[in-house]
Amino acid sequence: MVIPENILAQCHMHGVEAYPEETCGFIVGNREDQDSLETVLPMRNIMNELHEEDPEQYPRTARDGYMIDPREQMILERSLKKEGKEIKVIYHSHPDVGAYFSEKDKEDAMWNGKARYPGVTFLVCATTKGKPDGAILADFNENSGDFDITPVLPDSSSTSAGLVGGTYGVTGILPTIKFIHEWKNGNRQLEHGYFRFVPPRQVRDLQQELSARSNGRHALVYCSGRTALFELLVYLRESRPQTNLHFSINSTFLSESLHNLEIPCHLLDIENLIEPENLSAKQGDVLLLEMKDPETFLRKESEWFGNLKRLRVPVIIFAACPPDFEVWPGGLTYWVSNIKTPDSSSDISGIEGGVILSSADRQIAELTEIRKRNGPILSARNAAVFLEFFLENKIDLKHISVLSGIENRQKVSSTESLISQRLCEWEHASSGFLFPSGMSAIFAVLNLLRKKEKPQVIVIGLLYSESYTLLMDSGLSSNWEAIFLGLAELERLPEILSDKTAMIITETITNPLGEVPDLEKIGNIANSFGVPFVVDSTLASPANCQPMDYGVDYVIHSTTKYLSGSNDHGGGVVLVKSNEDALALENFQKYWGLTISPLESVVLLECMQDFEERMERFNTNGTAIAKFLSEHSAVAHVYHASLPSHSSFSTAKKLLSGIGGVVSFTLKDESEEGLQNFHDKDFSAILKAPTLGSNQTLICPYPMLTHYFDTDQELEEIKLPRHLIRIAAGCEKDLAPILGDLNGALLRTIR
Ligand code: PLP
């Protein structure tokens, strides 16, 4: 067996992370393809727990033993089976004892003299003094009745695309430039990608399960039922010249919040149904019916639904639960539901999500794109919990509350408030609100501040590409306007500001060119004009800058990045200064149902424990890599504000205490061949994946991922070289292997 380089690197990385304890997990691949090794899935090593419970039966601890959590394994195997995948390799690490297959390993791998897992290979990765130190493979040999041991040979021609971050990983490997071209041109689907763009396996499985149960063609899941409903209503509002919403709703909170959507609303009498002939698609009529027992109603009124279908008037049912029966009358366009685990179920009570079920192909495809942009995604962890419940039929679908669980949030609020307390201390803010993703946090602030009477947003510098898309693509039916100013054009700001300006938005450090806008200057102007000042501070992190000290009103972070660092968490946060802003944001978050999963907040809080220490290393590593590159003969230009040659060097000195790990650069060989020569090398310590703030150093040809279809002129306008390479330095203690990797790849570009 040949282990792809990226896969082996991930197994080693988990060994290093768990050091001085043992880690364990699986490499999974396609059932039909004997050689396929696609994804590394670390599992929970429960050895310490077993030892604590029964030291006599389990004398070992995680320091010298491993036991994969059987429950986690069972759930995984079930979902792999549905996907046509299987476990190909079981791996574990050996801290400080070298790479060998021990007698205990052998004993665990056999049963009655035969292989316990026929066809499965064992991989042992040695971790010596916290560093990777070789690996071996062990395969059961039927003839000898023993294991054949071979040293691991990494595959130098690896093109496999793996998941980064384990079971709930948030990004995927993009192994070659050719692979990226194929994906961008629609000739290759990504199995794993950045979590907001390529739904994680658990989310895909849940959507499949729900659509199969509901008799509709599609299921699209969201962070809550209310979000699902609101995303749909706004989509309908935006995709037609006019919308008239006729609704019958029981909950006051929901009917009150509908008014925030700026859609003309009319009450519908469910006892005395409106004649279909009085409705028309042309005048934008849409029906929304919230009901506790839709089944009877749907059966009784099938003729009414049929007439609405003929008139092409969309009908939405907002119901307590996804249907587990075959009711899909002609005319019903959308079924929107809340999904929630029962409150009684101990540690996972009140886990929630939402779903839109529909057979409308085009509309669901468009809603999927909007979900990527707005970011109200369902956590893969929640999806895994729901799947388990659905598959074991533990959830009685009829008894899931239609309310979005706001009342249950009290229980998880302690984790959330610990997170926001800590962030408020770091950022000098007064309140913090957690969201399902960074984009969802940006979406909330943008939609809270931008109104009909204040349609204008002023953007300073280059925004994250999706924030730009959100700004430009949403609100098509409104008179939204965005004005873009370069960092050197700040003197124009006072003349542009008007009573139509909703907000000024910028980023503390821009991505990927590392520019640093003068927050102090902008803050002074914004404050004197009374215009809200919003900053996405993801690239600076709370450790390197406190934008509120310079007059910023809203600070946003994608917690998916530095704050978690582990590549297995997705989330976002908005921090505010004034109580008035906090109240408005709290209400917005509530009525949209944009809340973070309690499971994600637990992971985030855990990761945040050593955030400050990690951030110091991100800063030193970023600076060291920038210096190394700037002195390399194969490099043309380096973008990192620690370098005196960078245009933001002095502003960064004034505002930032560290520059972070994002370092971009261009090669002297500007051609695509040059990029390919660099990128397609087999790195041993660096992973080729998008995202930043990851504890492990990542690399990607950034503009190829975010601006692939832009013309040369468009790229020129934003000063983005097409073949720019972005390194997201990790917080590794030893930078030598990373610099070694970079040097090797750079030398390949010199002809
Ligand atoms: N802001 C910045 C600067 C980012 O780089 C990103 C993601 O890359 C986001 C916001 C969006 O965060 P998320 O991916 O958590 O939605």
mmCIF file of C-alpha atoms in Angstrom, residues 145-366:
data_model
loop_
_atom_site.group_PDB
_atom_site.id
_atom_site.type_symbol
_atom_site.label_atom_id
_atom_site.label_comp_id
_atom_site.label_asym_id
_atom_site.label_seq_id
_atom_site.Cartn_x
_atom_site.Cartn_y
_atom_site.Cartn_z
ATOM 1 C CA GLY A 145 -0.970 -16.136 10.298
ATOM 2 C CA ASP A 146 1.108 -13.098 11.262
ATOM 3 C CA PHE A 147 1.536 -9.490 10.218
ATOM 4 C CA ASP A 148 3.872 -8.402 7.413
ATOM 5 C CA ILE A 149 5.621 -5.178 8.369
ATOM 6 C CA THR A 150 6.805 -2.633 5.774
ATOM 7 C CA PRO A 151 8.174 0.883 6.186
ATOM 8 C CA VAL A 152 5.817 3.547 4.848
ATOM 9 C CA LEU A 153 6.623 4.816 1.397
ATOM 10 C CA PRO A 154 5.038 8.206 0.808
ATOM 11 C CA ASP A 155 3.444 8.611 -2.603
ATOM 12 C CA SER A 156 5.250 11.340 -4.481
ATOM 13 C CA SER A 157 2.637 11.565 -7.244
ATOM 14 C CA SER A 158 -0.281 12.074 -4.873
ATOM 15 C CA THR A 159 -3.388 13.644 -6.380
ATOM 16 C CA SER A 160 -5.795 12.556 -3.695
ATOM 17 C CA ALA A 161 -7.829 15.307 -2.070
ATOM 18 C CA GLY A 162 -8.107 14.772 1.669
ATOM 19 C CA LEU A 163 -10.075 16.382 4.413
ATOM 20 C CA VAL A 164 -8.118 18.621 6.783
ATOM 21 C CA GLY A 165 -9.163 18.804 10.412
ATOM 22 C CA GLY A 166 -10.495 15.288 10.934
ATOM 23 C CA THR A 167 -14.097 14.131 11.266
ATOM 24 C CA TYR A 168 -15.455 17.682 11.354
ATOM 25 C CA GLY A 169 -12.690 19.177 9.233
ATOM 26 C CA VAL A 170 -13.357 22.568 7.667
ATOM 27 C CA THR A 171 -11.119 22.423 4.630
ATOM 28 C CA GLY A 172 -9.761 20.043 2.003
ATOM 29 C CA ILE A 173 -6.524 19.437 0.166
ATOM 30 C CA LEU A 174 -6.141 20.908 -3.333
ATOM 31 C CA PRO A 175 -3.146 18.850 -4.450
ATOM 32 C CA THR A 176 -2.214 20.328 -7.846
ATOM 33 C CA ILE A 177 -2.803 23.348 -10.058
ATOM 34 C CA LYS A 178 -4.359 21.004 -12.637
ATOM 35 C CA PHE A 179 -6.780 19.758 -9.979
ATOM 36 C CA ILE A 180 -7.820 23.367 -9.239
ATOM 37 C CA HIS A 181 -8.398 24.092 -12.948
ATOM 38 C CA GLU A 182 -10.572 20.981 -13.258
ATOM 39 C CA TRP A 183 -12.630 21.961 -10.224
ATOM 40 C CA LYS A 184 -13.054 25.575 -11.293
ATOM 41 C CA ASN A 185 -14.090 24.556 -14.804
ATOM 42 C CA GLY A 186 -16.724 22.183 -13.475
ATOM 43 C CA ASN A 187 -14.895 18.998 -14.501
ATOM 44 C CA ARG A 188 -14.313 17.824 -10.962
ATOM 45 C CA GLN A 189 -16.472 17.890 -7.864
ATOM 46 C CA LEU A 190 -14.743 18.414 -4.569
ATOM 47 C CA GLU A 191 -15.296 15.670 -2.045
ATOM 48 C CA HIS A 192 -13.933 17.955 0.667
ATOM 49 C CA GLY A 193 -13.507 21.671 0.487
ATOM 50 C CA TYR A 194 -13.870 24.767 2.589
ATOM 51 C CA PHE A 195 -16.887 23.929 4.772
ATOM 52 C CA ARG A 196 -19.154 26.776 3.681
ATOM 53 C CA PHE A 197 -18.737 25.866 0.001
ATOM 54 C CA VAL A 198 -18.613 22.085 0.049
ATOM 55 C CA PRO A 199 -21.052 20.759 2.661
ATOM 56 C CA PRO A 200 -19.347 18.330 5.042
ATOM 57 C CA ARG A 201 -20.150 14.644 4.712
ATOM 58 C CA GLN A 202 -22.485 14.694 7.723
ATOM 59 C CA VAL A 203 -24.507 17.564 6.244
ATOM 60 C CA ARG A 204 -24.751 15.839 2.857
ATOM 61 C CA ASP A 205 -25.947 12.628 4.544
ATOM 62 C CA LEU A 206 -28.555 14.483 6.570
ATOM 63 C CA GLN A 207 -29.871 16.297 3.506
ATOM 64 C CA GLN A 208 -30.130 12.997 1.668
ATOM 65 C CA GLU A 209 -31.941 11.363 4.574
ATOM 66 C CA LEU A 210 -34.414 14.227 4.923
ATOM 67 C CA SER A 211 -35.232 14.460 1.242
ATOM 68 C CA ALA A 212 -35.729 10.698 1.073
ATOM 69 C CA ARG A 213 -38.157 10.843 3.996
ATOM 70 C CA SER A 214 -40.104 13.811 2.762
ATOM 71 C CA ASN A 215 -40.897 12.731 -0.762
ATOM 72 C CA GLY A 216 -39.429 16.006 -2.026
ATOM 73 C CA ARG A 217 -36.420 16.081 -4.342
ATOM 74 C CA HIS A 218 -34.182 18.332 -2.218
ATOM 75 C CA ALA A 219 -33.386 19.145 1.373
ATOM 76 C CA LEU A 220 -31.310 22.164 2.324
ATOM 77 C CA VAL A 221 -30.300 22.422 5.961
ATOM 78 C CA TYR A 222 -29.590 25.565 7.984
ATOM 79 C CA CYS A 223 -28.531 26.549 11.486
ATOM 80 C CA SER A 224 -32.196 26.924 12.545
ATOM 81 C CA GLY A 225 -35.746 26.593 11.254
ATOM 82 C CA ARG A 226 -36.303 30.309 11.433
ATOM 83 C CA THR A 227 -33.162 30.982 9.383
ATOM 84 C CA ALA A 228 -34.376 28.488 6.788
ATOM 85 C CA LEU A 229 -37.691 30.329 6.579
ATOM 86 C CA PHE A 230 -36.164 33.790 6.433
ATOM 87 C CA GLU A 231 -33.587 32.820 3.817
ATOM 88 C CA LEU A 232 -36.440 31.496 1.692
ATOM 89 C CA LEU A 233 -38.641 34.563 2.149
ATOM 90 C CA VAL A 234 -35.821 36.987 1.353
ATOM 91 C CA TYR A 235 -34.910 34.875 -1.673
ATOM 92 C CA LEU A 236 -38.514 35.091 -2.924
ATOM 93 C CA ARG A 237 -38.506 38.843 -2.270
ATOM 94 C CA GLU A 238 -35.256 39.315 -4.180
ATOM 95 C CA SER A 239 -35.985 37.032 -7.123
ATOM 96 C CA ARG A 240 -39.234 38.677 -8.294
ATOM 97 C CA PRO A 241 -40.270 42.241 -9.076
ATOM 98 C CA GLN A 242 -42.768 42.279 -6.186
ATOM 99 C CA THR A 243 -43.854 40.001 -3.356
ATOM 100 C CA ASN A 244 -47.072 39.866 -1.347
ATOM 101 C CA LEU A 245 -46.981 37.534 1.586
ATOM 102 C CA HIS A 246 -50.285 36.029 2.758
ATOM 103 C CA PHE A 247 -49.652 34.350 6.060
ATOM 104 C CA SER A 248 -51.280 32.394 8.801
ATOM 105 C CA ILE A 249 -48.943 32.192 11.787
ATOM 106 C CA ASN A 250 -49.544 31.180 15.383
ATOM 107 C CA SER A 251 -46.421 32.412 17.140
ATOM 108 C CA THR A 252 -46.382 36.129 17.884
ATOM 109 C CA PHE A 253 -42.594 36.327 17.799
ATOM 110 C CA LEU A 254 -42.511 34.980 14.258
ATOM 111 C CA SER A 255 -45.278 37.224 12.952
ATOM 112 C CA GLU A 256 -43.617 40.232 14.570
ATOM 113 C CA SER A 257 -40.256 39.450 13.039
ATOM 114 C CA LEU A 258 -41.795 39.009 9.572
ATOM 115 C CA HIS A 259 -42.329 42.762 9.493
ATOM 116 C CA ASN A 260 -38.567 43.285 9.516
ATOM 117 C CA LEU A 261 -38.337 41.699 6.093
ATOM 118 C CA GLU A 262 -39.960 44.652 4.377
ATOM 119 C CA ILE A 263 -42.399 42.420 2.502
ATOM 120 C CA PRO A 264 -46.048 43.540 2.288
ATOM 121 C CA CYS A 265 -47.894 41.078 4.564
ATOM 122 C CA HIS A 266 -51.579 40.103 4.631
ATOM 123 C CA LEU A 267 -53.256 37.909 7.232
ATOM 124 C CA LEU A 268 -54.730 34.696 5.910
ATOM 125 C CA ASP A 269 -57.792 33.081 7.470
ATOM 126 C CA ILE A 270 -57.155 29.362 7.550
ATOM 127 C CA GLU A 271 -60.818 28.595 8.381
ATOM 128 C CA ASN A 272 -62.030 30.578 5.447
ATOM 129 C CA LEU A 273 -59.498 29.996 2.685
ATOM 130 C CA ILE A 274 -58.860 32.651 0.090
ATOM 131 C CA GLU A 275 -60.098 31.765 -3.397
ATOM 132 C CA PRO A 276 -57.078 30.800 -5.507
ATOM 133 C CA GLU A 277 -58.471 32.910 -8.339
ATOM 134 C CA ASN A 278 -57.893 35.990 -6.147
ATOM 135 C CA LEU A 279 -54.166 35.261 -6.072
ATOM 136 C CA SER A 280 -51.621 35.536 -8.850
ATOM 137 C CA ALA A 281 -47.962 34.781 -9.371
ATOM 138 C CA LYS A 282 -47.686 37.949 -11.438
ATOM 139 C CA GLN A 283 -48.488 40.204 -8.527
ATOM 140 C CA GLY A 284 -45.995 38.245 -6.420
ATOM 141 C CA ASP A 285 -48.401 36.407 -4.113
ATOM 142 C CA VAL A 286 -46.801 33.868 -1.773
ATOM 143 C CA LEU A 287 -48.609 31.840 0.903
ATOM 144 C CA LEU A 288 -47.046 30.993 4.252
ATOM 145 C CA LEU A 289 -48.893 28.630 6.556
ATOM 146 C CA GLU A 290 -47.544 27.764 9.951
ATOM 147 C CA MET A 291 -49.253 24.707 11.354
ATOM 148 C CA LYS A 292 -49.004 22.124 14.087
ATOM 149 C CA ASP A 293 -50.716 19.330 12.218
ATOM 150 C CA PRO A 294 -50.217 19.923 8.528
ATOM 151 C CA GLU A 295 -50.984 16.338 7.539
ATOM 152 C CA THR A 296 -54.769 16.556 7.902
ATOM 153 C CA PHE A 297 -54.917 19.994 6.362
ATOM 154 C CA LEU A 298 -52.844 18.981 3.382
ATOM 155 C CA ARG A 299 -55.014 15.969 2.665
ATOM 156 C CA LYS A 300 -58.246 17.893 3.125
ATOM 157 C CA GLU A 301 -57.296 20.818 0.948
ATOM 158 C CA SER A 302 -55.553 19.015 -1.892
ATOM 159 C CA GLU A 303 -57.846 20.597 -4.497
ATOM 160 C CA TRP A 304 -57.039 24.086 -3.190
ATOM 161 C CA PHE A 305 -53.325 23.279 -3.428
ATOM 162 C CA GLY A 306 -53.841 21.950 -6.946
ATOM 163 C CA ASN A 307 -55.419 25.246 -8.023
ATOM 164 C CA LEU A 308 -52.554 27.233 -6.506
ATOM 165 C CA LYS A 309 -50.096 25.101 -8.423
ATOM 166 C CA ARG A 310 -51.954 25.815 -11.667
ATOM 167 C CA LEU A 311 -51.626 29.533 -10.887
ATOM 168 C CA ARG A 312 -47.919 29.052 -9.995
ATOM 169 C CA VAL A 313 -48.396 30.685 -6.594
ATOM 170 C CA PRO A 314 -45.681 29.408 -4.214
ATOM 171 C CA VAL A 315 -46.938 27.864 -0.976
ATOM 172 C CA ILE A 316 -44.734 27.425 2.077
ATOM 173 C CA ILE A 317 -45.661 25.186 4.995
ATOM 174 C CA PHE A 318 -43.754 26.046 8.159
ATOM 175 C CA ALA A 319 -44.252 23.035 10.357
ATOM 176 C CA ALA A 320 -43.091 21.595 13.602
ATOM 177 C CA CYS A 321 -41.124 18.819 12.018
ATOM 178 C CA PRO A 322 -39.924 17.468 8.729
ATOM 179 C CA PRO A 323 -42.627 15.226 7.248
ATOM 180 C CA ASP A 324 -42.121 11.524 7.805
ATOM 181 C CA PHE A 325 -45.048 10.680 5.615
ATOM 182 C CA GLU A 326 -45.738 10.894 1.944
ATOM 183 C CA VAL A 327 -47.645 14.128 1.836
ATOM 184 C CA TRP A 328 -46.539 16.335 -0.958
ATOM 185 C CA PRO A 329 -49.681 17.663 -2.559
ATOM 186 C CA GLY A 330 -49.469 19.356 -5.913
ATOM 187 C CA GLY A 331 -49.072 23.045 -5.213
ATOM 188 C CA LEU A 332 -46.920 22.765 -2.118
ATOM 189 C CA THR A 333 -43.654 24.361 -3.151
ATOM 190 C CA TYR A 334 -41.693 24.446 0.083
ATOM 191 C CA TRP A 335 -41.840 22.699 3.405
ATOM 192 C CA VAL A 336 -39.767 24.482 6.049
ATOM 193 C CA SER A 337 -39.128 22.865 9.409
ATOM 194 C CA ASN A 338 -37.280 23.120 12.607
ATOM 195 C CA ILE A 339 -35.220 20.095 13.623
ATOM 196 C CA LYS A 340 -34.383 19.754 17.274
ATOM 197 C CA THR A 341 -33.292 17.007 19.608
ATOM 198 C CA PRO A 342 -35.721 16.435 22.472
ATOM 199 C CA ASP A 343 -34.947 18.350 25.628
ATOM 200 C CA SER A 344 -34.839 15.192 27.695
ATOM 201 C CA SER A 345 -31.867 13.715 25.883
ATOM 202 C CA SER A 346 -29.190 14.809 28.340
ATOM 203 C CA ASP A 347 -26.008 16.235 26.884
ATOM 204 C CA ILE A 348 -27.373 16.790 23.414
ATOM 205 C CA SER A 349 -30.724 18.282 24.288
ATOM 206 C CA GLY A 350 -31.800 21.348 22.406
ATOM 207 C CA ILE A 351 -29.448 20.818 19.456
ATOM 208 C CA GLU A 352 -31.215 22.477 16.590
ATOM 209 C CA GLY A 353 -31.260 23.096 12.908
ATOM 210 C CA GLY A 354 -33.661 23.868 10.121
ATOM 211 C CA VAL A 355 -34.506 22.539 6.691
ATOM 212 C CA ILE A 356 -36.153 23.610 3.458
ATOM 213 C CA LEU A 357 -37.674 20.668 1.607
ATOM 214 C CA SER A 358 -38.661 21.219 -1.981
ATOM 215 C CA SER A 359 -38.756 19.790 -5.466
ATOM 216 C CA ALA A 360 -38.103 23.143 -7.107
ATOM 217 C CA ASP A 361 -34.722 22.416 -8.733
ATOM 218 C CA ARG A 362 -33.673 25.895 -9.868
ATOM 219 C CA GLN A 363 -34.815 27.599 -6.686
ATOM 220 C CA ILE A 364 -32.975 25.143 -4.455
ATOM 221 C CA ALA A 365 -29.805 25.514 -6.546
ATOM 222 C CA GLU A 366 -30.035 29.301 -6.102
#
